[in-house]
Coordinates of C-alpha atoms in Angstrom, one line a residue:
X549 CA 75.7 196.3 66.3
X550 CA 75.2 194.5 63.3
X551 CA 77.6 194.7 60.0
X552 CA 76.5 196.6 57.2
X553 CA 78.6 197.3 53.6
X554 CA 78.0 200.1 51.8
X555 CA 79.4 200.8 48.2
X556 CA 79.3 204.6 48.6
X557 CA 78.7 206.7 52.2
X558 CA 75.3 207.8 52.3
X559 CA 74.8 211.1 51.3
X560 CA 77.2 211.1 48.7
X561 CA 74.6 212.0 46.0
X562 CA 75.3 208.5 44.5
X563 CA 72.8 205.5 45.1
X564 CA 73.6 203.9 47.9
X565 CA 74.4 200.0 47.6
X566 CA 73.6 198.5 51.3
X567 CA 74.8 194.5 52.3
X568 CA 73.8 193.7 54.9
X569 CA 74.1 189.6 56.1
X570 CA 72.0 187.3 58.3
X571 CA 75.1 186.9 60.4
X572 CA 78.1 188.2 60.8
X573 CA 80.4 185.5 60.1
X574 CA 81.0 181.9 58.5
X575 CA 82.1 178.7 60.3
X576 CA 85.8 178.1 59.3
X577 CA 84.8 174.8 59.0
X578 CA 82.8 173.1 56.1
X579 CA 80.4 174.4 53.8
X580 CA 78.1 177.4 54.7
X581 CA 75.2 179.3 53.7
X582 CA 74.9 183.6 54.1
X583 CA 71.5 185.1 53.7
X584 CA 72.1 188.6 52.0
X585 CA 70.0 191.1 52.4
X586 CA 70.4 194.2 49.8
X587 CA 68.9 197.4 50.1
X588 CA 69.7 200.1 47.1
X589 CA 68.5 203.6 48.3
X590 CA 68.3 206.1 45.2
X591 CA 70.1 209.5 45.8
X592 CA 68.6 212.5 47.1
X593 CA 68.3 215.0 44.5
X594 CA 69.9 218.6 45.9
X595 CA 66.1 220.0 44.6
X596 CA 63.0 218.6 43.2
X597 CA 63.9 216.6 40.0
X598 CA 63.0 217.8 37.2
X599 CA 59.7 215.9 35.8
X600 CA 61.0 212.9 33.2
X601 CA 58.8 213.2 30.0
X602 CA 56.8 210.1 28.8
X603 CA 56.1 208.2 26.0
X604 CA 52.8 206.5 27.4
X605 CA 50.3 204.1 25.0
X606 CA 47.3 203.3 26.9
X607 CA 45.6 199.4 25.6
X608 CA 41.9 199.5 26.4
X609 CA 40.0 196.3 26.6
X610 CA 36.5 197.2 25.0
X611 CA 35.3 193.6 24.5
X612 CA 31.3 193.2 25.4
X613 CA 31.8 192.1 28.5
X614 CA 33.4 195.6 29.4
X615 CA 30.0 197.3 28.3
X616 CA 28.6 199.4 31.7
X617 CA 30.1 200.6 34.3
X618 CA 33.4 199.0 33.8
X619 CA 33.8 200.7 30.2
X620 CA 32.8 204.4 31.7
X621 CA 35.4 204.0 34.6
X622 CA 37.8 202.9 32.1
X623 CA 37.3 205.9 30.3
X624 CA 37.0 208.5 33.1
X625 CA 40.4 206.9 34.4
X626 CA 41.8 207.5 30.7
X627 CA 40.6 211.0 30.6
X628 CA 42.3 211.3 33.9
X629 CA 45.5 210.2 32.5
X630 CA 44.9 213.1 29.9
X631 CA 44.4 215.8 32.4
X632 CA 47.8 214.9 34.3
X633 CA 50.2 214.8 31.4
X634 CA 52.0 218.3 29.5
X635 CA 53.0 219.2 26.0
X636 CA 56.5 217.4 26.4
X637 CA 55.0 214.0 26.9
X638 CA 53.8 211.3 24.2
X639 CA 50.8 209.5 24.0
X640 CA 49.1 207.1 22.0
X641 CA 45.5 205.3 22.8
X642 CA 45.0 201.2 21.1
X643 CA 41.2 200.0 21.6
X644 CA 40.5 196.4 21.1
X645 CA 37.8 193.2 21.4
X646 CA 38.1 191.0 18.1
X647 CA 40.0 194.0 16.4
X648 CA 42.4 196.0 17.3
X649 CA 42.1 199.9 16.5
X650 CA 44.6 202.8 17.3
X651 CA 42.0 205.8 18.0
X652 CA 45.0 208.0 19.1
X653 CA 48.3 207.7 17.2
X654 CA 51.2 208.2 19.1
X655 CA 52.0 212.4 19.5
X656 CA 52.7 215.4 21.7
X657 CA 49.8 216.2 24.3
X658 CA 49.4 219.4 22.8
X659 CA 45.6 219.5 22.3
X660 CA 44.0 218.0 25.2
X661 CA 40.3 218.6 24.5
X662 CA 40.6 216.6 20.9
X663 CA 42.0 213.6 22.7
X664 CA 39.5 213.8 25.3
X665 CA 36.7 213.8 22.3
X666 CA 37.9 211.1 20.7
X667 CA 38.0 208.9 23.8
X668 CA 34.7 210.2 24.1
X669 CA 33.4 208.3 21.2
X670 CA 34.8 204.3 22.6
X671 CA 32.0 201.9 22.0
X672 CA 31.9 198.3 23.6
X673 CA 33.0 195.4 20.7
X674 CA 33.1 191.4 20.5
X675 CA 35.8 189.2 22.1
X676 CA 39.5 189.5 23.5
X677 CA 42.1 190.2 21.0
X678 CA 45.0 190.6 24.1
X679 CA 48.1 190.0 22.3
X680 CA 47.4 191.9 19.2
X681 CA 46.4 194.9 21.5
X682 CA 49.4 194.9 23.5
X683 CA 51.6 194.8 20.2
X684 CA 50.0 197.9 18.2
X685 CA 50.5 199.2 21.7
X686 CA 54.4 198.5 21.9
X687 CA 54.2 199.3 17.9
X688 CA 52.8 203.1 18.9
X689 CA 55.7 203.0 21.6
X690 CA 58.2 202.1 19.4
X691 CA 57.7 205.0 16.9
X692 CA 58.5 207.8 20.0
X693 CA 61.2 205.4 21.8
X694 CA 64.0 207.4 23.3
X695 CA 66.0 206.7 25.9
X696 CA 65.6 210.2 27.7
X697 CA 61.7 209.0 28.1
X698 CA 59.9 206.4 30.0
X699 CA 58.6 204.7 27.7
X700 CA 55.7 202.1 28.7
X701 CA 52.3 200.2 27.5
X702 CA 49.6 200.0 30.3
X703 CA 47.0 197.2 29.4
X704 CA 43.6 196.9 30.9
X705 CA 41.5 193.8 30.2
X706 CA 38.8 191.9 32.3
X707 CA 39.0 188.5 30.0
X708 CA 41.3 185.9 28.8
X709 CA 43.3 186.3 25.2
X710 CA 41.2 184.3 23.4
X711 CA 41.4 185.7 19.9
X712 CA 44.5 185.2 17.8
X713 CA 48.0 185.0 19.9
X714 CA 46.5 183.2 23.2
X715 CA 49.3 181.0 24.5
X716 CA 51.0 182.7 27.6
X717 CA 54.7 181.6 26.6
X718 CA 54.3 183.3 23.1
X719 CA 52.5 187.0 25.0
X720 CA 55.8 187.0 27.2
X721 CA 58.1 186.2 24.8
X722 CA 57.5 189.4 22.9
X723 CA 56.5 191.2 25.7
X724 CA 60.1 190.6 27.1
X725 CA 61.2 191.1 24.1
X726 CA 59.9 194.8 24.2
X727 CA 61.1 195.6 27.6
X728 CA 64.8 194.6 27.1
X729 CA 64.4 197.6 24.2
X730 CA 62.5 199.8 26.6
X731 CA 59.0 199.5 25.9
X732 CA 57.8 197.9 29.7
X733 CA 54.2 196.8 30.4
X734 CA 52.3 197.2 33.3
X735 CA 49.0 195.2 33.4
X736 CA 45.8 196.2 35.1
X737 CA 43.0 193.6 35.6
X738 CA 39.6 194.3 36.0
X739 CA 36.8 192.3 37.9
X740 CA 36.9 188.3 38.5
X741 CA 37.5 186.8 35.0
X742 CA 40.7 187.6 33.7
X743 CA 43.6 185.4 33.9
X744 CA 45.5 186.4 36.9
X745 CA 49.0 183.9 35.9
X746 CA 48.5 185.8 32.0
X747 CA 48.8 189.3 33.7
X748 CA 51.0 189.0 36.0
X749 CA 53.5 187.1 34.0
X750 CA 52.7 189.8 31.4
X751 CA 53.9 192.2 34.0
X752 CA 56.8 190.0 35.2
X753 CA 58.1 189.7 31.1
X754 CA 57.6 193.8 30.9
X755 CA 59.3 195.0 34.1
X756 CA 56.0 196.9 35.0
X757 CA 53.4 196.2 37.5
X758 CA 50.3 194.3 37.8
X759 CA 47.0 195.7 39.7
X760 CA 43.8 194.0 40.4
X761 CA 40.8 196.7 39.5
X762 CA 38.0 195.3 41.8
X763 CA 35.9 198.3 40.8
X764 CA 35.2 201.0 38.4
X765 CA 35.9 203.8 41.4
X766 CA 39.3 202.4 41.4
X767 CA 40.7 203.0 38.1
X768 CA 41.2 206.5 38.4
X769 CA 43.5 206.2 41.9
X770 CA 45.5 203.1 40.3
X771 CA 46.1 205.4 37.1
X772 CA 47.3 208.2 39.4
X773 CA 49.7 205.4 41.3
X774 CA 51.2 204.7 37.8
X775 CA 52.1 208.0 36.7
X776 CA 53.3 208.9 40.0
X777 CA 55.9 206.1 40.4
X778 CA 57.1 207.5 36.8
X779 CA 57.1 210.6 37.4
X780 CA 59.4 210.3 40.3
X781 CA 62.1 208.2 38.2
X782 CA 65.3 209.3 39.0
X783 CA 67.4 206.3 37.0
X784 CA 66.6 203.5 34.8
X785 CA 68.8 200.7 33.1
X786 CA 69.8 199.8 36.5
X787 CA 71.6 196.3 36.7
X788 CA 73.6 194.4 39.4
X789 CA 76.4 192.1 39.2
X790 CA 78.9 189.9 41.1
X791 CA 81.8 188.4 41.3
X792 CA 82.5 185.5 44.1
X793 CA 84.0 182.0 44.6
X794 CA 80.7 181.3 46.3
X795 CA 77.6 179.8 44.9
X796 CA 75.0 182.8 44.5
X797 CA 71.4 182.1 44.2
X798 CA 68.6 185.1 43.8
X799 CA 66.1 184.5 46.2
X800 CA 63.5 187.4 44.5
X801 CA 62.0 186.6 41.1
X802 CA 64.7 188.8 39.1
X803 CA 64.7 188.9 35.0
X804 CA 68.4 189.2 33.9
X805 CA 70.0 190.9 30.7
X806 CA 72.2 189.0 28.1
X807 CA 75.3 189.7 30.4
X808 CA 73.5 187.8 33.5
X809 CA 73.2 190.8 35.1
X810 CA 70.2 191.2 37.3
X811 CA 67.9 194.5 35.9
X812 CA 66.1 196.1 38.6
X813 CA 63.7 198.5 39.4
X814 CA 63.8 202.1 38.0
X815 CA 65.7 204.4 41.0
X816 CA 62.7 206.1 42.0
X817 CA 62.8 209.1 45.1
X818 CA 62.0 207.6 48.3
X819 CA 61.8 203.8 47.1
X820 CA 64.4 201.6 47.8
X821 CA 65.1 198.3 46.3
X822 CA 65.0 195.2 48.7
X823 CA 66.1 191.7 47.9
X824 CA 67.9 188.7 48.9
X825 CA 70.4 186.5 47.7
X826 CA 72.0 183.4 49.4
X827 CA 76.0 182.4 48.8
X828 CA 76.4 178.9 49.3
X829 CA 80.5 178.7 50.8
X830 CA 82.1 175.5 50.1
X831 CA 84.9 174.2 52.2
X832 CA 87.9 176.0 52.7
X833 CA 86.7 179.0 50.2
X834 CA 86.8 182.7 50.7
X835 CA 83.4 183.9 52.1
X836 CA 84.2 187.9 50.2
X837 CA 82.5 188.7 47.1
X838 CA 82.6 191.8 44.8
X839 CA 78.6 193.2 44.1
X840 CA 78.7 195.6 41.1
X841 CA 75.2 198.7 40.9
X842 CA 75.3 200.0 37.3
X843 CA 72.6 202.4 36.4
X844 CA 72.0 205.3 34.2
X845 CA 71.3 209.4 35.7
X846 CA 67.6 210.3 33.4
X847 CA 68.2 214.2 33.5
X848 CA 72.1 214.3 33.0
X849 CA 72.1 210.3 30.8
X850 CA 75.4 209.7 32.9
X851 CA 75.9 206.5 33.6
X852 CA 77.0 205.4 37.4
X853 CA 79.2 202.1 38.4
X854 CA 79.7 201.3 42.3
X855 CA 81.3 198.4 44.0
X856 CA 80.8 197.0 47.1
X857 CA 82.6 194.7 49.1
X858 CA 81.2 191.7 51.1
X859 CA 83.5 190.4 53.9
X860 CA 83.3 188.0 56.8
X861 CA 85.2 186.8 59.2
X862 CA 85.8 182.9 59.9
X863 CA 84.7 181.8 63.1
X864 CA 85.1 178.5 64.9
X865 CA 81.1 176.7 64.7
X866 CA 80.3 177.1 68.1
X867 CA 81.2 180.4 67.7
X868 CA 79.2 181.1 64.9
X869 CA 75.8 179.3 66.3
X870 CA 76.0 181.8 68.9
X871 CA 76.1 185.4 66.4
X872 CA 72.4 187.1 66.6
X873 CA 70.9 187.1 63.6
X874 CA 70.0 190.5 62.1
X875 CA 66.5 191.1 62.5
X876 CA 66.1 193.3 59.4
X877 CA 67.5 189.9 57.1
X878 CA 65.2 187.8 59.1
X879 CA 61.6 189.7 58.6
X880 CA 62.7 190.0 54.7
X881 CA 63.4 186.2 54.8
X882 CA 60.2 185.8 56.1
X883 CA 58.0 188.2 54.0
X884 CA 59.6 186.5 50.9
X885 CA 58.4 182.9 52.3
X886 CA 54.7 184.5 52.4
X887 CA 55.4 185.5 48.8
X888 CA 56.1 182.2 47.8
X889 CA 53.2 181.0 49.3
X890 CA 50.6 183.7 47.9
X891 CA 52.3 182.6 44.6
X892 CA 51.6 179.2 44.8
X893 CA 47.7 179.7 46.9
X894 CA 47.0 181.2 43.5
X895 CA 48.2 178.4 41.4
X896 CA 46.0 176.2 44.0
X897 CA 42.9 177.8 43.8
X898 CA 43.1 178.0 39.7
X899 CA 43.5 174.3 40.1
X900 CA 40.8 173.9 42.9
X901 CA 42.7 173.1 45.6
X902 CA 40.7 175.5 47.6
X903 CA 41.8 173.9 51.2
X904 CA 45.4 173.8 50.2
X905 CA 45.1 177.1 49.2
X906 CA 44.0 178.1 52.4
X907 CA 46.6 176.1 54.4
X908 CA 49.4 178.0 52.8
X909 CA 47.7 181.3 53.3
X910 CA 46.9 180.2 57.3
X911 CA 51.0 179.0 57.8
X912 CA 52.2 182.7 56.0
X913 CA 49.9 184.9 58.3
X914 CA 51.3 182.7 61.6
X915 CA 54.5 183.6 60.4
X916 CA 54.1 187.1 59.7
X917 CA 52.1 187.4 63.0
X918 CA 55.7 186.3 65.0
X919 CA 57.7 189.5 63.4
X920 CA 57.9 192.4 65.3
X921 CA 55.6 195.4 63.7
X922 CA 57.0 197.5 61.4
X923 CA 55.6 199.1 58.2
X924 CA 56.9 196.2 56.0
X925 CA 55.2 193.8 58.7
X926 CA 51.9 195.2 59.6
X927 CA 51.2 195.6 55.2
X928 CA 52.1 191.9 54.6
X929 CA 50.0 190.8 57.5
X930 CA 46.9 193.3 56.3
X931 CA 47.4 191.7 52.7
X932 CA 47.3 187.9 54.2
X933 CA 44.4 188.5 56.1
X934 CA 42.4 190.2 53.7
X935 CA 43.2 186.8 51.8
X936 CA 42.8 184.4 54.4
X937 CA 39.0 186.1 54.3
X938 CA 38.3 185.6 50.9
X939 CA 39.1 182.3 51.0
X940 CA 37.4 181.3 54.1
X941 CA 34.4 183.2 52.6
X942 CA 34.6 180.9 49.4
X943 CA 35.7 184.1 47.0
X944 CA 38.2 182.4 45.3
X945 CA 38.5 184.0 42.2
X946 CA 39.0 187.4 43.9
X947 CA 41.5 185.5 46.6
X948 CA 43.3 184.1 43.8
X949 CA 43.4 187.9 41.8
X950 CA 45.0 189.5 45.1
X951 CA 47.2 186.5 45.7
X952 CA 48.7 186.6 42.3
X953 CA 48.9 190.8 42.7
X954 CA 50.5 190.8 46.0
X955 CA 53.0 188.1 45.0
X956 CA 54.0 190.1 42.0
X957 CA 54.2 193.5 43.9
X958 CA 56.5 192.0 46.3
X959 CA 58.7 190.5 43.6
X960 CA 59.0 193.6 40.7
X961 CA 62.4 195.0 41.3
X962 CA 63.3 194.7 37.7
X963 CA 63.7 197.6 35.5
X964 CA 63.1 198.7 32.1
X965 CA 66.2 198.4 30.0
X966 CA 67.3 201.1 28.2
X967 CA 67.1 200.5 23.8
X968 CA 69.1 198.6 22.4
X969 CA 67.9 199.5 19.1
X970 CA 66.7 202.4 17.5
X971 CA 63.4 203.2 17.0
X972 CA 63.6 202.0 13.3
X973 CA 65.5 199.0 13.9
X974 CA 62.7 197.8 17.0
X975 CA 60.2 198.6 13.9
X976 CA 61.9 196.3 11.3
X977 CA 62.3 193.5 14.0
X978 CA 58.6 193.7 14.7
X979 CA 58.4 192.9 10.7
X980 CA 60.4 190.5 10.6
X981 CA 59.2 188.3 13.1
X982 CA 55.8 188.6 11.4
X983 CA 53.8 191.0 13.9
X984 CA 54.1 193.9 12.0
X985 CA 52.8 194.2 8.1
X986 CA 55.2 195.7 5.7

């Protein structure tokens, strides 16, 4: 029986906060290291929630190189989103190539058949204007931000930004900027030339997610994915903290707020947050530690604060060789090593390095292939050998698309952060850091 911590007893109708070690102990002597595995399981609501309204802004890349069959999937997916949204939820459409054009001002979705005529009338353009799309997109956001909404920017492009604001630091930056107000951005690429490290950072700097659109057909089901995963929000502004003598290191790729707390994931039914951390012990300290889940109710805006407590026992070295490890720690230890490596097989084959690439790719799968099966398991292994095929088949743009992807999907556990500032006051910043006319 391996030890587990819980910060509340499950079915409590609070989150549940799970801690669950590698092992169950420390040596008593020397230094030592304690692989943490936590596991945050949003409540079960007593009935079906009640349906969070949105403030949506859909950014539409219609540079020329979007003209076809990539433009009328776009738009069919768009018209889609239409058709699945209600009078209580806000929506605003932002074209762009060179310019940058806001066919649907941010409003109520109250007359369905004008917004699907005006999408009706999107026309293919010049070049790739990413930046400036993605901020009259936040802009449109902005005006309807409201903390009892889900407020977010999806941006679909198939290029590079290579039209004003092009330099990937700069795009996060504000993007990042955005989210910690409450304007996240989920990015959607489409086809083999956009810049996979752009988007997914994009993603990354938003709190949303990144998809790779490998064909028109698939817009429409990846749409669907996205409003369903918001739809079933529970709980946002969710943040984690701790307090310990040890050395604590974040094994996931977490943002944290101005307090150095860790924002997660939205609490969403049926998805539980996963990741690790690793407390470095030194000599002759205490191995407990205090962990600290904030997060905020979205249909009653109460706000929830649960600690849980780590503790192990000492145990002579030999002692402690001999505890099993836990087998659930282990396969997450192991699926975030293949993360690591998809991450950097995508910065490989952008640089070339198609064998080393491939290496990486080879040394995850052998690893995954050692875990027993489970559902976490058997989807990393599909995802690694649907790469180690494209790259053994010399498609390395697409290899490098779904590398960066499935990198970033394992990593997203951070959440959008509720406003810190009004809608007016996210406005006037916008102005005064020159993105914004007055």
């Amino acid at each position: 029986m391996f030890a587990r911590f819980f910060s509340s007893p499950p079915g409590s109708g609070a989150a549940e906060l799970e801690l669950i070690p590698l092992r169950d102990g420390v040596p008593d002597q020397g230094s030592s290291t304690i692989d943490l595995l936590v596991r945050i399981q949003p409540p079960k609501p007593a009935q079906s929630p009640k349906r969070p309204p949105l403030n949506l802004c859909l950014v539409l890349d219609r540079s020329g190189s979007m003209a076809g069959a990539k433009l009328h999937g776009m738009l069919q997916a768009a018209h889609g989103v239409i058709d699945n949204l209600t009078a209580q939820d806000y929506l605003s459409v932002v074209v762009f190539d060179d310019n940058v054009k806001t066919i649907i001002p941010s409003q109520l979705v109250r007359n369905p058949a004008s917004l699907h005529r005006t999408l009706n009338g999107v026309e293919h353009g010049g070049s790739t204007a990413l930046h400036a799309g993605w901020l009259e997109g936040a802009t449109q956001a902005a005006h309807k931000l409201d903390p009892g909404r889900l407020n977010r920017v999806l941006v679909l492009t198939d290029g590079e930004a290579n039209v004003g604001v092009v330099e990937p630091d700069a795009i996060c930056s504000d993007i990042n900027g955005a989210a910690q107000r409450g304007i996240s951005c989920t990015t959607l690429g489409f086809g083999e030339g956009y810049n996979e490290v752009l988007l997914r950072s994009m993603a990354s700097s938003g709190n949303g997610n990144h998809y790779l659109v490998e064909t028109p057909e698939q817009l429409s089901g990846i749409f669907n994915q996205e409003l369903g995963g918001l739809v079933s929000t529970i709980a946002q502004q969710v943040r984690f903290s701790w307090e310990s003598a040890a050395s604590v290191q974040v094994l996931t790729h977490l943002e944290k707020d101005k307090q150095g707390r860790l924002r997660l994931n939205d609490l969403i039914v049926g998805n539980p947050i996963v990741f690790l951390l690793r407390l470095t012990v030194a000599a002759g300290k205490s191995p407990q530690a205090t962990f600290c889940l904030e997060y905020q109710d979205l249909a009653s805006r109460s706000k929830h604060r649960q600690n849980g407590q780590l503790s192990l026992p000492a145990l002579p070295r030999h002692q402690w060789l001999e505890l099993p490890v836990n087998p659930l720690v282990q396969e997450e230890l192991e699926l975030w090593q293949a993360a690591e490596a998809r991450a950097e097989a995508t910065l490989a084959l952008r640089q070339g390095e198609s064998g080393r690439a491939r290496q990486l790719i080879d040394d995850a799968l052998h690893r995954i292939q050692q875990l027993p099966a489970s559902g976490r398991s058997l989807q990393h292994r599909g995802q690694l050998e649907e790469l180690q095929a494209d790259i053994h088949n010399n498609r390395f743009s697409v290899a490098s698309k779904k590398a960066a992807m499935q990198s970033h999907s394992y990593s997203y556990s951070s959440s959008s952060s509720g406003p810190d500032l009004t809608p007016e006051e996210l406005l006037r910043l916008l102005k005064e850091q020159g993105h914004l006319d007055s």
